[in-house]
Short mmCIF file of C-alpha atoms in Angstrom, two decimals:
data_model
loop_
_atom_site.label_atom_id
_atom_site.label_comp_id
_atom_site.label_asym_id
_atom_site.label_seq_id
_atom_site.Cartn_x
_atom_site.Cartn_y
_atom_site.Cartn_z
CA MET A 103 -63.09 18.56 38.12
CA ALA A 104 -61.07 18.65 34.91
CA LYS A 105 -59.22 21.84 33.99
CA TYR A 106 -60.27 23.32 30.68
CA TYR A 107 -57.46 25.24 29.08
CA LEU A 108 -58.96 26.00 25.71
CA SER A 109 -62.20 26.56 23.85
CA LYS A 110 -62.67 27.15 20.13
CA SER A 111 -62.35 30.90 20.57
CA THR A 112 -59.29 30.79 22.84
CA TYR A 113 -57.63 28.23 20.57
CA LEU A 114 -58.02 30.58 17.60
CA ARG A 115 -56.86 33.47 19.78
CA GLY A 116 -53.72 31.56 20.65
CA LEU A 117 -53.00 30.72 17.02
CA GLN A 118 -53.21 34.43 16.22
CA CYS A 119 -51.14 35.62 19.20
CA GLU A 120 -49.82 33.80 22.28
CA LYS A 121 -49.69 37.07 24.21
CA SER A 122 -53.36 37.72 23.57
CA LEU A 123 -54.21 34.21 24.82
CA TYR A 124 -52.21 34.68 28.02
CA LEU A 125 -53.76 38.08 28.71
CA TYR A 126 -57.24 36.72 28.10
CA LYS A 127 -56.67 33.92 30.60
CA HIS A 128 -54.80 35.86 33.31
CA ARG A 129 -55.37 39.62 32.76
CA TYR A 130 -58.89 39.86 31.41
CA ASP A 131 -59.11 43.25 33.13
CA LEU A 132 -56.78 44.65 30.45
CA LYS A 133 -59.17 43.75 27.63
CA ASP A 134 -60.60 46.60 25.55
CA GLU A 135 -64.21 47.52 26.27
CA ILE A 136 -66.76 46.11 23.86
CA THR A 137 -68.38 48.84 21.78
CA GLU A 138 -72.12 49.00 21.11
CA ALA A 139 -71.42 48.13 17.48
CA GLN A 140 -69.39 45.05 18.46
CA GLN A 141 -72.05 43.95 20.93
CA ALA A 142 -74.68 44.23 18.20
CA ILE A 143 -72.61 41.91 16.00
CA PHE A 144 -72.28 39.37 18.85
CA THR A 145 -76.00 39.55 19.58
CA GLN A 146 -76.87 39.07 15.92
CA GLY A 147 -74.56 36.05 15.72
CA THR A 148 -76.26 34.46 18.72
CA SER A 149 -79.74 34.99 17.28
CA VAL A 150 -78.65 33.51 13.93
CA GLY A 151 -77.36 30.43 15.76
CA VAL A 152 -80.67 29.93 17.57
CA LEU A 153 -82.64 30.39 14.35
CA ALA A 154 -80.51 27.74 12.61
CA HIS A 155 -81.76 25.15 15.11
CA GLN A 156 -84.93 25.10 13.02
CA LEU A 157 -82.99 23.38 10.25
CA PHE A 158 -83.18 20.30 12.46
CA ALA A 159 -86.28 20.79 14.55
CA GLY A 160 -87.17 18.91 17.71
CA GLY A 161 -83.69 18.62 19.15
CA VAL A 162 -82.57 18.60 22.78
CA ASN A 163 -80.93 21.79 24.01
CA CYS A 164 -77.97 20.85 26.18
CA GLU A 165 -76.99 24.40 27.08
CA PRO A 166 -76.77 25.01 30.85
CA GLU A 167 -78.42 27.96 32.56
CA LYS A 168 -75.09 29.80 32.58
CA PHE A 169 -72.67 29.47 29.69
CA TYR A 170 -69.65 28.70 31.90
CA GLU A 171 -71.32 25.80 33.77
CA TYR A 172 -69.24 23.41 31.71
CA HIS A 173 -69.71 20.35 33.89
CA GLN A 174 -73.49 20.70 33.70
CA ALA A 175 -73.31 21.11 29.93
CA LEU A 176 -71.36 17.85 29.67
CA LEU A 177 -73.87 16.08 31.91
CA ASN A 178 -76.79 17.41 29.85
CA THR A 179 -75.14 16.16 26.66
CA GLN A 180 -74.39 12.69 28.02
CA THR A 181 -77.94 12.40 29.31
CA ALA A 182 -79.38 13.34 25.92
CA LEU A 183 -77.13 10.86 24.12
CA ARG A 184 -77.95 8.11 26.60
CA GLN A 185 -81.66 8.71 26.08
CA GLY A 186 -81.28 8.31 22.32
CA ALA A 187 -81.55 11.92 21.15
CA SER A 188 -80.63 12.22 17.48
CA VAL A 189 -80.55 16.04 17.33
CA LEU A 190 -78.70 18.04 19.98
CA TYR A 191 -78.24 21.79 20.25
CA GLU A 192 -75.16 23.16 22.03
CA ALA A 193 -73.86 19.67 22.75
CA ALA A 194 -70.78 19.87 24.99
CA PHE A 195 -67.61 17.76 24.78
CA SER A 196 -64.16 17.88 26.32
CA PHE A 197 -60.86 16.15 25.60
CA ASN A 198 -57.24 16.88 26.42
CA GLY A 199 -58.08 20.09 28.27
CA VAL A 200 -60.22 21.47 25.43
CA PHE A 201 -63.93 22.19 25.86
CA VAL A 202 -66.25 22.76 22.89
CA TYR A 203 -69.90 23.37 22.20
CA ALA A 204 -71.32 21.99 18.92
CA ASP A 205 -74.05 24.26 17.58
CA ILE A 206 -76.01 21.36 16.11
CA LEU A 207 -75.16 17.64 16.39
CA VAL A 208 -77.28 15.31 14.25
CA GLU A 209 -77.41 11.54 13.80
CA ASP A 210 -78.89 10.48 10.45
CA VAL A 211 -78.65 7.31 8.36
CA ASP A 212 -74.98 8.00 7.66
CA GLY A 213 -74.02 8.59 11.28
CA TRP A 214 -73.18 11.64 13.43
CA LYS A 215 -72.67 15.04 11.81
CA VAL A 216 -71.86 18.46 13.20
CA TYR A 217 -73.29 21.72 11.85
CA GLU A 218 -71.43 24.82 13.01
CA VAL A 219 -73.46 28.00 12.46
CA LYS A 220 -71.86 31.27 11.31
CA SER A 221 -73.56 34.57 10.54
CA SER A 222 -71.17 35.22 7.63
CA THR A 223 -72.11 34.67 3.99
CA SER A 224 -69.20 32.36 3.17
CA VAL A 225 -66.81 29.88 4.76
CA LYS A 226 -63.58 31.41 6.06
CA ASP A 227 -60.30 29.72 7.00
CA THR A 228 -60.90 30.43 10.67
CA ASN A 229 -64.27 28.64 10.41
CA ILE A 230 -62.45 25.54 9.18
CA GLN A 231 -59.90 25.77 11.96
CA ASP A 232 -62.40 26.01 14.80
CA ALA A 233 -64.64 23.34 13.25
CA SER A 234 -61.59 21.10 12.96
CA LEU A 235 -60.96 21.56 16.68
CA GLN A 236 -64.56 20.54 17.28
CA ALA A 237 -64.07 17.40 15.22
CA TYR A 238 -60.88 16.59 17.14
CA VAL A 239 -62.56 16.89 20.54
CA ILE A 240 -65.85 15.21 19.61
CA THR A 241 -64.19 12.29 17.84
CA ASN A 242 -61.88 11.69 20.79
CA SER A 243 -64.91 11.81 23.10
CA GLY A 244 -66.26 8.66 21.46
CA ILE A 245 -68.54 10.07 18.76
CA ALA A 246 -67.67 8.66 15.33
CA LEU A 247 -68.23 11.76 13.22
CA LYS A 248 -69.01 11.28 9.55
CA ASP A 249 -69.10 14.92 8.50
CA ILE A 250 -68.82 18.49 9.72
CA SER A 251 -70.38 21.43 7.93
CA ILE A 252 -70.48 25.19 8.20
CA VAL A 253 -73.98 26.61 8.11
CA HIS A 254 -73.82 30.18 6.80
CA ILE A 255 -76.11 32.86 5.43
CA ASN A 256 -77.26 32.68 1.80
CA ASN A 257 -77.05 36.33 0.74
CA GLY A 258 -79.02 35.60 -2.43
CA TYR A 259 -82.15 34.82 -0.44
CA VAL A 260 -85.00 37.34 -0.74
CA ARG A 261 -87.62 37.25 1.96
CA GLN A 262 -91.24 36.94 0.89
CA GLY A 263 -93.48 36.15 3.85
CA PRO A 264 -92.24 34.02 6.78
CA ILE A 265 -88.54 33.19 6.80
CA GLU A 266 -87.77 30.05 4.80
CA ILE A 267 -85.05 28.51 6.93
CA ASP A 268 -83.83 26.11 4.23
CA GLN A 269 -83.42 29.04 1.83
CA LEU A 270 -81.86 31.46 4.32
CA PHE A 271 -79.02 29.09 5.22
CA THR A 272 -76.46 27.23 3.14
CA LYS A 273 -74.72 24.09 4.42
CA THR A 274 -71.12 23.62 3.26
CA SER A 275 -69.20 20.51 4.23
CA ILE A 276 -65.61 21.18 5.30
CA TRP A 277 -64.88 17.57 6.24
CA HIS A 278 -62.00 17.08 3.83
CA ALA A 279 -60.44 20.46 4.68
CA ALA A 280 -60.70 19.61 8.38
CA GLN A 281 -58.73 16.40 7.86
CA GLU A 282 -55.72 18.51 6.88
CA TRP A 283 -55.85 20.39 10.18
CA LEU A 284 -56.50 17.44 12.51
CA PRO A 285 -52.89 16.16 12.62
CA THR A 286 -51.71 19.58 13.85
CA MET A 287 -54.16 19.71 16.77
CA PRO A 288 -52.25 17.80 19.49
CA HIS A 289 -49.06 19.81 19.00
CA GLN A 290 -50.86 23.16 18.90
CA ILE A 291 -52.94 22.33 21.96
CA GLU A 292 -49.87 21.39 24.01
CA ARG A 293 -48.05 24.50 22.84
CA LEU A 294 -50.93 26.76 23.87
CA LYS A 295 -51.29 25.00 27.23
CA LYS A 296 -47.66 25.86 27.95
CA VAL A 297 -48.37 29.48 27.06
CA ILE A 298 -51.25 29.58 29.54
CA ASP A 299 -49.15 27.93 32.26
CA GLY A 300 -46.09 30.02 31.45
CA GLY A 301 -46.41 32.25 34.49
CA GLN A 302 -45.61 35.48 32.67
CA ILE A 303 -46.84 37.53 29.74
CA PRO A 304 -45.13 36.28 26.57
CA GLU A 305 -42.74 38.63 24.83
CA LYS A 306 -44.54 39.43 21.61
CA PRO A 307 -44.03 42.72 19.77
CA ILE A 308 -46.90 44.36 17.95
CA GLY A 309 -47.24 43.35 14.33
CA VAL A 310 -49.59 42.55 11.48
CA HIS A 311 -50.94 39.70 13.60
CA CYS A 312 -52.69 42.33 15.76
CA PHE A 313 -55.20 42.71 12.92
CA SER A 314 -55.36 39.31 11.27
CA PRO A 315 -57.56 37.37 11.11
CA TYR A 316 -59.32 39.57 13.71
CA ALA A 317 -58.54 42.91 15.31
CA CYS A 318 -57.18 42.03 18.76
CA ASP A 319 -59.11 43.23 21.79
CA PHE A 320 -55.95 43.86 23.83
CA MET A 321 -54.60 46.57 21.55
CA GLY A 322 -55.27 49.21 24.19
CA TYR A 323 -52.69 47.43 26.37
CA CYS A 324 -50.19 46.27 23.78
CA TRP A 325 -50.19 49.52 21.79
CA LYS A 326 -50.16 51.94 24.71
CA GLU A 327 -46.54 52.93 24.09
CA VAL A 328 -47.13 53.84 20.45
CA PRO A 329 -46.89 57.65 20.36
CA LYS A 330 -49.13 60.20 18.69
CA ASP A 331 -48.38 60.90 15.02
CA ALA A 332 -46.79 57.49 14.56
CA VAL A 333 -46.37 55.86 11.16
CA PHE A 334 -49.54 53.85 11.88
CA ASP A 335 -51.51 57.09 11.45
CA ILE A 336 -50.56 57.41 7.77
CA HIS A 337 -53.83 57.24 5.90
CA ASN A 338 -54.41 54.52 3.29
CA LEU A 339 -50.96 52.99 3.73
CA ARG A 340 -51.16 49.20 3.92
CA ILE A 341 -50.52 47.81 7.37
CA ASN A 342 -47.56 45.70 6.24
CA LYS A 343 -45.93 48.85 4.81
CA LYS A 344 -46.46 50.64 8.10
CA PHE A 345 -44.72 47.83 9.93
CA GLU A 346 -41.86 47.87 7.43
CA LEU A 347 -41.19 51.44 8.57
CA TYR A 348 -41.78 50.63 12.23
CA ASP A 349 -39.49 47.61 12.19
CA GLN A 350 -36.74 49.79 10.72
CA GLY A 351 -37.02 52.03 13.78
CA ILE A 352 -39.02 54.72 11.99
CA VAL A 353 -41.78 55.20 14.55
CA LEU A 354 -42.87 58.82 14.06
CA ILE A 355 -44.22 60.37 10.89
CA LYS A 356 -41.74 63.21 11.23
CA ASP A 357 -38.88 60.70 10.92
CA ILE A 358 -40.02 59.25 7.60
CA PRO A 359 -37.27 59.83 5.03
CA GLU A 360 -37.88 62.14 2.09
CA ASP A 361 -37.54 59.32 -0.45
CA ALA A 362 -40.13 57.04 1.17
CA PRO A 363 -42.43 55.50 -1.50
CA LEU A 364 -45.66 57.30 -0.56
CA THR A 365 -48.54 58.65 -2.60
CA GLU A 366 -49.03 62.35 -3.16
CA LYS A 367 -51.73 62.55 -0.48
CA GLN A 368 -49.63 60.55 2.00
CA LEU A 369 -46.71 62.91 1.36
CA MET A 370 -49.06 65.82 1.99
CA GLN A 371 -49.89 64.31 5.39
CA VAL A 372 -46.23 63.68 6.22
CA THR A 373 -45.27 67.21 5.22
CA GLY A 374 -48.14 68.60 7.27
CA VAL A 375 -46.92 66.79 10.38
CA LYS A 376 -43.28 67.72 9.83
CA ASN A 377 -43.90 71.41 9.14
CA ASN A 378 -47.36 71.92 10.69
CA THR A 379 -48.52 73.19 7.32
CA SER A 380 -51.87 73.23 5.58
CA HIS A 381 -52.80 73.15 1.92
CA ILE A 382 -55.55 75.22 0.34
CA ASP A 383 -56.32 75.06 -3.37
CA LYS A 384 -58.42 78.21 -3.53
CA LYS A 385 -59.11 77.92 -7.25
CA ASN A 386 -60.67 74.45 -7.17
CA ILE A 387 -62.51 75.11 -3.91
CA SER A 388 -63.97 78.31 -5.37
CA VAL A 389 -65.15 76.45 -8.47
CA PHE A 390 -66.77 73.83 -6.22
CA LEU A 391 -68.53 76.45 -4.10
CA GLU A 392 -69.69 78.56 -7.03
CA ALA A 393 -71.32 75.51 -8.61
CA LEU A 394 -73.63 74.98 -5.61
CA LYS A 395 -77.23 75.99 -6.27
CA GLY A 396 -79.48 77.05 -3.42
CA PRO A 397 -81.49 76.60 -1.41
CA LEU A 398 -79.03 74.08 0.01
CA TYR A 399 -80.11 70.88 1.74
CA PHE A 400 -77.72 68.86 3.92
CA LEU A 401 -78.67 65.17 4.04
CA ASP A 402 -77.37 62.14 5.95
CA PHE A 403 -78.71 58.56 6.10
CA GLU A 404 -78.30 55.80 8.67
CA THR A 405 -78.84 52.17 7.71
CA ILE A 406 -79.17 48.72 9.21
CA ALA A 407 -77.99 45.51 7.56
CA PRO A 408 -79.62 42.55 9.36
CA ALA A 409 -78.26 39.08 8.70
CA VAL A 410 -81.82 37.74 8.80
CA PRO A 411 -84.09 39.92 6.64
CA LEU A 412 -86.67 41.70 8.77
CA PHE A 413 -88.96 42.72 5.92
CA ASP A 414 -90.37 41.31 2.71
CA ASN A 415 -88.46 42.11 -0.48
CA SER A 416 -85.14 42.40 1.35
CA ARG A 417 -82.00 40.26 1.44
CA PRO A 418 -79.53 39.27 4.17
CA TYR A 419 -77.17 42.13 4.96
CA GLN A 420 -78.96 44.48 2.56
CA GLN A 421 -78.42 48.01 3.84
CA LEU A 422 -81.83 49.45 4.65
CA PRO A 423 -82.18 53.15 5.51
CA PHE A 424 -84.08 53.74 8.74
CA GLN A 425 -83.21 57.34 9.53
CA TYR A 426 -82.21 60.63 7.98
CA SER A 427 -81.43 64.16 9.06
CA LEU A 428 -81.92 67.13 6.75
CA HIS A 429 -80.80 70.68 7.42
CA ILE A 430 -82.26 73.24 5.01
CA GLN A 431 -80.68 76.63 4.36
CA LEU A 432 -83.34 79.31 4.78
CA ASP A 433 -81.00 82.30 4.35
CA ASP A 434 -77.36 83.16 5.01
CA GLN A 435 -77.77 82.82 8.77
CA SER A 436 -80.61 80.39 9.51
CA TYR A 437 -81.44 76.76 8.80
CA GLY A 438 -84.52 74.64 9.14
CA HIS A 439 -84.38 70.97 10.09
CA ARG A 440 -86.33 67.87 9.12
CA GLU A 441 -85.76 64.31 10.27
CA PHE A 442 -87.09 60.80 10.01
CA LEU A 443 -86.64 57.86 12.37
CA ALA A 444 -88.46 54.61 11.68
CA GLU A 445 -90.71 52.98 14.21
CA THR A 446 -89.75 49.57 15.57
CA ASP A 447 -93.20 47.98 15.39
CA GLY A 448 -92.31 45.37 12.79
CA ARG A 449 -93.39 47.37 9.75
CA ASP A 450 -91.03 47.92 6.83
CA PRO A 451 -89.93 51.58 7.21
CA ARG A 452 -88.76 52.10 3.66
CA GLU A 453 -91.96 53.39 2.06
CA ASP A 454 -92.57 55.92 4.84
CA PHE A 455 -88.89 56.90 4.59
CA ILE A 456 -89.26 57.48 0.84
CA LYS A 457 -92.45 59.53 1.08
CA GLN A 458 -91.15 61.85 3.77
CA LEU A 459 -87.76 62.21 2.08
CA ILE A 460 -89.42 63.29 -1.18
CA THR A 461 -91.54 65.84 0.65
CA ASP A 462 -88.74 67.20 2.84
CA CYS A 463 -86.27 67.60 -0.04
CA GLY A 464 -88.53 69.97 -1.94
CA ASN A 465 -88.16 70.52 -5.67
CA SER A 466 -85.05 72.66 -6.18
CA GLY A 467 -81.63 73.33 -4.72
CA ASP A 468 -78.59 71.10 -4.32
CA ILE A 469 -78.67 68.33 -1.74
CA ILE A 470 -75.29 68.12 -0.04
CA VAL A 471 -74.09 64.79 1.31
CA TYR A 472 -70.75 63.54 2.58
CA ASN A 473 -69.59 60.55 0.54
CA GLN A 474 -72.20 60.65 -2.20
CA GLY A 475 -71.70 57.03 -3.18
CA PHE A 476 -73.36 55.90 0.03
CA GLU A 477 -76.57 57.93 -0.09
CA GLN A 478 -76.89 57.57 -3.85
CA SER A 479 -76.56 53.77 -3.76
CA LYS A 480 -79.17 53.54 -1.01
CA ILE A 481 -81.62 55.65 -3.04
CA GLU A 482 -80.91 53.54 -6.13
CA ASN A 483 -81.72 50.42 -4.11
CA LEU A 484 -84.97 52.04 -2.99
CA ILE A 485 -85.84 52.66 -6.65
CA ILE A 486 -85.27 48.97 -7.42
CA ASP A 487 -87.40 47.80 -4.49
CA PHE A 488 -90.08 50.51 -4.83
CA PRO A 489 -90.19 51.37 -8.57
CA SER A 490 -93.36 53.46 -8.26
CA PHE A 491 -91.19 56.18 -6.63
CA LYS A 492 -88.53 56.08 -9.33
CA GLU A 493 -89.04 59.55 -10.81
CA PRO A 494 -89.00 61.65 -7.59
CA LEU A 495 -86.14 59.60 -6.14
CA GLN A 496 -84.13 59.98 -9.34
CA ARG A 497 -84.66 63.74 -9.13
CA ILE A 498 -83.14 63.65 -5.63
CA ILE A 499 -80.13 61.72 -6.98
CA ASP A 500 -79.70 64.30 -9.74
CA ARG A 501 -79.45 67.07 -7.11
CA LEU A 502 -76.79 65.41 -4.93
CA LYS A 503 -73.45 67.16 -4.40
CA ASP A 504 -70.59 65.56 -2.49
CA LEU A 505 -68.97 67.73 0.20
CA MET A 506 -66.24 65.11 0.59
CA VAL A 507 -64.74 65.89 -2.84
CA PRO A 508 -62.57 68.90 -1.82
CA PHE A 509 -61.01 66.86 0.98
CA GLN A 510 -60.75 63.63 -0.99
CA LYS A 511 -58.91 65.45 -3.76
CA GLY A 512 -56.65 67.26 -1.30
CA TRP A 513 -57.86 70.77 -2.15
CA LEU A 514 -58.18 71.57 1.55
CA TYR A 515 -55.90 69.85 4.02
CA VAL A 516 -54.69 70.59 7.54
CA SER A 517 -52.44 68.32 9.57
CA GLU A 518 -55.15 67.61 12.16
CA MET A 519 -57.00 65.57 9.53
CA LYS A 520 -54.27 62.92 9.84
CA GLY A 521 -54.43 62.24 6.12
CA SER A 522 -58.10 61.25 6.26
CA TYR A 523 -61.03 62.84 4.49
CA SER A 524 -63.59 61.16 6.77
CA ILE A 525 -65.97 63.66 8.30
CA LYS A 526 -64.97 62.36 11.74
CA TYR A 527 -61.47 63.76 11.08
CA VAL A 528 -62.38 66.76 8.96
CA LEU A 529 -64.89 68.15 11.48
CA PRO A 530 -62.58 68.42 14.53
CA ALA A 531 -59.80 69.74 12.30
CA LEU A 532 -61.89 72.56 10.85
CA VAL A 533 -64.54 73.08 13.55
CA PRO A 534 -62.86 72.11 16.84
CA ASN A 535 -65.67 73.56 18.96
CA LEU A 536 -68.19 71.11 17.45
CA SER A 537 -67.84 67.57 18.80
CA TYR A 538 -69.60 64.24 19.02
CA ASP A 539 -68.02 63.61 22.42
CA ASP A 540 -71.04 64.76 24.42
CA LEU A 541 -73.45 62.53 22.51
CA SER A 542 -74.53 59.13 23.82
CA ILE A 543 -74.25 57.71 20.29
CA LYS A 544 -71.06 58.92 18.63
CA GLU A 545 -70.70 57.01 15.37
CA GLY A 546 -72.73 55.34 12.65
CA ALA A 547 -71.91 51.73 13.48
CA SER A 548 -73.28 52.21 17.00
CA ALA A 549 -76.41 53.91 15.68
CA SER A 550 -76.99 51.02 13.28
CA GLY A 551 -76.35 48.39 15.93
CA VAL A 552 -78.63 49.99 18.49
CA PHE A 553 -81.51 50.47 16.06
CA LEU A 554 -81.15 46.93 14.71
CA SER A 555 -81.41 45.50 18.22
CA MET A 556 -84.55 47.62 18.74
CA ALA A 557 -86.09 46.51 15.45
CA ALA A 558 -85.28 42.86 16.14
CA GLY A 559 -86.84 42.98 19.61
CA LEU A 560 -83.53 42.43 21.40
CA PHE A 561 -83.05 45.89 22.92
CA GLU A 562 -83.25 46.12 26.71
CA GLY A 563 -82.53 49.81 27.31
CA ASP A 564 -84.63 52.97 27.46
CA PHE A 565 -86.47 53.12 24.12
CA ASP A 566 -87.59 56.74 24.33
CA GLN A 567 -84.19 58.08 25.36
CA THR A 568 -82.39 55.96 22.78
CA ARG A 569 -84.60 57.31 20.01
CA LYS A 570 -83.68 60.82 21.14
CA ASP A 571 -80.01 59.80 21.10
CA LEU A 572 -80.33 58.46 17.55
CA LEU A 573 -81.94 61.68 16.37
CA ALA A 574 -79.27 63.78 18.07
CA TYR A 575 -76.45 61.80 16.44
CA CYS A 576 -77.85 62.00 12.91
CA LYS A 577 -78.65 65.71 13.35
CA MET A 578 -75.04 66.32 14.32
CA ASP A 579 -73.87 64.72 11.06
CA THR A 580 -75.81 67.18 8.91
CA TRP A 581 -75.02 70.20 11.08
CA ALA A 582 -71.35 69.21 10.79
CA MET A 583 -71.68 69.59 7.01
CA VAL A 584 -73.22 73.03 7.44
CA GLU A 585 -70.26 74.11 9.58
CA ILE A 586 -67.64 72.54 7.32
CA LEU A 587 -69.07 74.35 4.31
CA ARG A 588 -69.00 77.62 6.28
CA VAL A 589 -65.30 77.13 7.07
CA MET A 590 -64.54 76.26 3.43
CA ARG A 591 -66.14 79.52 2.32
CA SER A 592 -64.14 81.48 4.89
CA LYS A 593 -60.90 79.97 3.55
CA VAL A 594 -61.44 81.39 0.07
CA GLY A 595 -63.53 84.45 0.92
#
């Protein structure tokens, strides 16, 4: 049986980094674990690909029972072609040690055409590169291709009723762009084969390529020698600037020279690391605190952004709130709690979300959020989509106060924040005894991914326990704000 060195994904991996390709082929055990958020993205991409088959209905699916049964996939494809199929899904081809699946292969009056499906909203350079590899392999397998297109999501589509497949997707031909890549294919393929057969891990230092065009999934291995408080921890410094320092031998933040071209906030972080110092602007913090009007509410949203709209009057990748947590200050020592978590029965959760939010937020008192732009923009979108609730939702917007401001402006800074004003850094720095570590769901991307898989009918875990986990995570976000505000008050009290 023929040896398959490369696929589309491993070819692109090799173009990005030869070391990553070698590790993937020979030391897969060193690969970083896939997070729940990443898995949700992969799952969504797969479901988008299957849905796109409806653009060319009635085709023959050549996919084998198991993805890696390559020989069977080739046999299925040859059988379908021999029997005169004009539409094939997951058609398999191999040439020169490269194996590819074509999402959709169609023969029309012009000849054979490939449609490669992506869940993105535009065509990227990497899409052209992997589609070009497809064209190279398929053409050399005896299929005279006339065109190759990227099928991607049309983010201007608004769902009204059943999904309109022709409106959801956009077909963009990249045939001419692919012709520019085709002459490079034989050389690159042979080069990457030699990497795979090299017998040892290639010498490749870390660099900007670790992040571009994709974040590498072997960073846990390749970056394991990078120490704590390295220059890569400088917040909001461009990655190429970080590597300029690193390549000069400046590895640790404490070794950064005094005249380094950094912003005021970056210098604050560097100084904090060097001298273990903190910064407290008591005047501005006091003004911020004194402006708060009780009773205080602490609010946090979670959203999903499905590629394929789940509900009427929604667009691809529109962020839809499905959950909130709300802590309410009853007196100086006690807090009430309200929460909302949408059902996953196919109904649009937004109207129920709105009604309960209006009720739970009461009529007076500031509503504290962390990163006001997020919650405010989501409420503004709800006003657009549900204008009958405009007045009470606008009143909620008018009451919002952003707890992130004192940290964003640098009024309160300790070195443990690592230059970030994200709540995931601020909380452990100011309230070290309060942690997300014991929660099953620890960050927003995972919460979004898990709920989206539940709403889309793709979730295979324990529904009841996962709903409890979602509630616990969101509740922690608002309690974290309560505790952060308490610490802020103690700093100026």
